[in-house]
Structure formats: structure tokens, C-alpha cells
Amino acid sequence: LYYTKARRTAGIWRAPVDGGAETLILDRHGAGSKPFWTVAPDGIYFATDEEPLHPVIEFFRFTTWEVTRIYVMEKPIPAGTRGISVTPDGRLLLFTQIDQSSSDIRLVENFR
């Protein structure tokens, strides 16, 4: 079981599902501080926002405990999103990105 302990607190932990001690396995670069991470068969993909305008998606490999840079995002991580996934074969990565956001101000007269 892989999990984080608190919002905006770095660190991804693991614990055996049948009970046992928990272990901090990843606390580099703010991993787990945002809900922008996913577990794959051979490691964990996670996004960091050390550069908030261009977050970095990185990969933590279980066998070596090494972290590798995968991709530099073009836009900031959208607030409140849980937006990263990887295909089972590890060939495709999917993440949330807001390309455009706008709003309008409207005046309504005689609305009674």
C-alpha cells in the first residue's frame, strides 16, 4: 500500500497490506506533497513544483531508488487536481493540464 500522510506534506510511504511497519520510500523534490503521483509496476511517477511555472515529472525506480527526470511540464499543476497516470506497459503517461481558462462579467438589468 502506497500513501501520503497529509496534504502539502512531502513524502510517499508504503506499508504491507497484511500489516507491518510503514516505510518512507520517497521524499525527494517534494514527492507526494501534491496529489500528482501514481504507482507503476517498477516505480512511482510524481510531479514536483520546485519550478511552479514548469513542474517536472520524475520517476522513482523501486530497484535502484534512483530518481530520473521524465518531462518538464509546459504549464503549472492545476490546483485541486489528481492528474497523473501511466499505462500498464509504461509507454504512455497521462496528466492534467489547463490550456485555457476564462470568465466573463455580465450585466443583467430588470431581472426581478
mmCIF file of C-alpha atoms in Angstrom:
data_model
loop_
_atom_site.group_PDB
_atom_site.id
_atom_site.type_symbol
_atom_site.label_atom_id
_atom_site.label_comp_id
_atom_site.label_asym_id
_atom_site.label_seq_id
_atom_site.Cartn_x
_atom_site.Cartn_y
_atom_site.Cartn_z
ATOM 1 C CA LEU A 1 0.000 0.000 0.000
ATOM 2 C CA TYR A 2 1.462 3.377 -1.033
ATOM 3 C CA TYR A 3 0.166 6.599 0.514
ATOM 4 C CA THR A 4 0.892 10.112 1.729
ATOM 5 C CA LYS A 5 0.325 11.314 5.266
ATOM 6 C CA ALA A 6 -1.082 14.825 4.965
ATOM 7 C CA ARG A 7 -1.920 17.488 2.417
ATOM 8 C CA ARG A 8 1.021 19.545 1.263
ATOM 9 C CA THR A 9 3.394 17.312 3.237
ATOM 10 C CA ALA A 10 6.165 15.720 1.207
ATOM 11 C CA GLY A 11 6.774 12.017 1.383
ATOM 12 C CA ILE A 12 5.363 8.841 -0.107
ATOM 13 C CA TRP A 13 5.136 5.924 2.304
ATOM 14 C CA ARG A 14 4.452 2.223 1.952
ATOM 15 C CA ALA A 15 3.176 -0.461 4.294
ATOM 16 C CA PRO A 16 2.382 -4.145 3.824
ATOM 17 C CA VAL A 17 -1.366 -4.667 3.284
ATOM 18 C CA ASP A 18 -1.381 -7.544 5.763
ATOM 19 C CA GLY A 19 0.116 -5.359 8.495
ATOM 20 C CA GLY A 20 3.602 -4.335 9.485
ATOM 21 C CA ALA A 21 5.799 -1.296 9.749
ATOM 22 C CA GLU A 22 5.429 1.635 7.406
ATOM 23 C CA THR A 23 8.449 2.894 5.466
ATOM 24 C CA LEU A 24 9.161 6.301 3.964
ATOM 25 C CA ILE A 25 10.341 5.443 0.467
ATOM 26 C CA LEU A 26 10.368 8.787 -1.319
ATOM 27 C CA ASP A 27 10.750 12.339 -0.034
ATOM 28 C CA ARG A 28 12.895 13.887 -2.780
ATOM 29 C CA HIS A 29 11.814 17.061 -4.544
ATOM 30 C CA GLY A 30 8.541 17.315 -2.610
ATOM 31 C CA ALA A 31 7.188 13.990 -3.855
ATOM 32 C CA GLY A 32 3.682 13.415 -2.538
ATOM 33 C CA SER A 33 3.115 16.999 -1.437
ATOM 34 C CA LYS A 34 0.550 17.282 -4.238
ATOM 35 C CA PRO A 35 -1.837 14.523 -5.323
ATOM 36 C CA PHE A 36 0.048 14.316 -8.613
ATOM 37 C CA TRP A 37 1.691 10.882 -8.414
ATOM 38 C CA THR A 38 0.974 7.288 -9.390
ATOM 39 C CA VAL A 39 2.422 3.846 -8.741
ATOM 40 C CA ALA A 40 3.590 1.732 -11.686
ATOM 41 C CA PRO A 41 4.908 -1.852 -11.627
ATOM 42 C CA ASP A 42 8.545 -0.730 -11.490
ATOM 43 C CA GLY A 43 8.319 2.599 -9.649
ATOM 44 C CA ILE A 44 6.472 5.818 -8.894
ATOM 45 C CA TYR A 45 5.847 8.709 -11.272
ATOM 46 C CA PHE A 46 5.458 12.028 -9.487
ATOM 47 C CA ALA A 47 5.387 15.730 -10.291
ATOM 48 C CA THR A 48 7.273 18.381 -8.372
ATOM 49 C CA ASP A 49 6.696 22.077 -8.386
ATOM 50 C CA GLU A 50 10.098 23.369 -7.379
ATOM 51 C CA GLU A 51 9.695 25.461 -10.520
ATOM 52 C CA PRO A 52 5.964 26.260 -10.159
ATOM 53 C CA LEU A 53 5.544 27.564 -13.713
ATOM 54 C CA HIS A 54 7.164 24.465 -15.221
ATOM 55 C CA PRO A 55 6.784 21.462 -12.889
ATOM 56 C CA VAL A 56 8.842 18.362 -13.558
ATOM 57 C CA ILE A 57 7.530 14.806 -13.798
ATOM 58 C CA GLU A 58 10.067 12.401 -12.348
ATOM 59 C CA PHE A 59 10.313 8.637 -11.907
ATOM 60 C CA PHE A 60 11.462 6.800 -8.780
ATOM 61 C CA ARG A 61 12.666 3.256 -9.634
ATOM 62 C CA PHE A 62 11.994 0.652 -6.926
ATOM 63 C CA THR A 63 15.053 -1.481 -7.718
ATOM 64 C CA THR A 64 17.674 1.274 -7.539
ATOM 65 C CA TRP A 65 15.876 4.011 -5.534
ATOM 66 C CA GLU A 66 17.086 6.459 -8.190
ATOM 67 C CA VAL A 67 15.032 9.394 -9.448
ATOM 68 C CA THR A 68 15.019 10.233 -13.166
ATOM 69 C CA ARG A 69 13.600 13.329 -14.831
ATOM 70 C CA ILE A 70 10.922 12.323 -17.348
ATOM 71 C CA TYR A 71 9.262 15.503 -18.594
ATOM 72 C CA VAL A 72 9.116 19.256 -17.949
ATOM 73 C CA MET A 73 5.505 20.424 -17.998
ATOM 74 C CA GLU A 74 4.610 23.479 -20.061
ATOM 75 C CA LYS A 75 2.037 24.790 -17.561
ATOM 76 C CA PRO A 76 1.639 24.828 -13.767
ATOM 77 C CA ILE A 77 -0.062 21.948 -11.957
ATOM 78 C CA PRO A 78 -3.777 22.796 -11.772
ATOM 79 C CA ALA A 79 -4.928 23.390 -8.184
ATOM 80 C CA GLY A 80 -7.024 20.618 -6.710
ATOM 81 C CA THR A 81 -6.375 18.069 -9.448
ATOM 82 C CA ARG A 82 -5.250 14.487 -9.161
ATOM 83 C CA GLY A 83 -3.875 14.217 -12.586
ATOM 84 C CA ILE A 84 -1.179 11.713 -13.440
ATOM 85 C CA SER A 85 -1.417 8.143 -14.699
ATOM 86 C CA VAL A 86 0.693 5.697 -16.667
ATOM 87 C CA THR A 87 -0.291 2.796 -18.890
ATOM 88 C CA PRO A 88 0.468 -0.702 -17.556
ATOM 89 C CA ASP A 89 3.261 -1.164 -20.103
ATOM 90 C CA GLY A 90 4.843 2.157 -19.045
ATOM 91 C CA ARG A 91 4.874 3.532 -22.605
ATOM 92 C CA LEU A 92 2.350 6.361 -22.146
ATOM 93 C CA LEU A 93 1.966 8.972 -19.432
ATOM 94 C CA LEU A 94 -1.231 10.965 -18.944
ATOM 95 C CA PHE A 95 -1.524 14.145 -16.891
ATOM 96 C CA THR A 96 -3.914 17.045 -16.381
ATOM 97 C CA GLN A 97 -3.074 20.422 -17.874
ATOM 98 C CA ILE A 98 -5.218 23.536 -18.158
ATOM 99 C CA ASP A 99 -4.546 25.160 -21.514
ATOM 100 C CA GLN A 100 -7.117 27.902 -21.329
ATOM 101 C CA SER A 101 -9.294 29.431 -18.654
ATOM 102 C CA SER A 102 -11.519 32.457 -18.979
ATOM 103 C CA SER A 103 -14.554 34.121 -17.478
ATOM 104 C CA ASP A 104 -16.993 36.872 -18.395
ATOM 105 C CA ILE A 105 -18.721 39.602 -16.439
ATOM 106 C CA ARG A 106 -22.357 40.089 -17.387
ATOM 107 C CA LEU A 107 -24.755 42.858 -16.529
ATOM 108 C CA VAL A 108 -28.404 41.874 -16.143
ATOM 109 C CA GLU A 109 -30.916 44.698 -15.936
ATOM 110 C CA ASN A 110 -34.538 44.452 -14.828
ATOM 111 C CA PHE A 111 -34.125 40.890 -13.573
ATOM 112 C CA ARG A 112 -36.958 40.922 -10.983
#
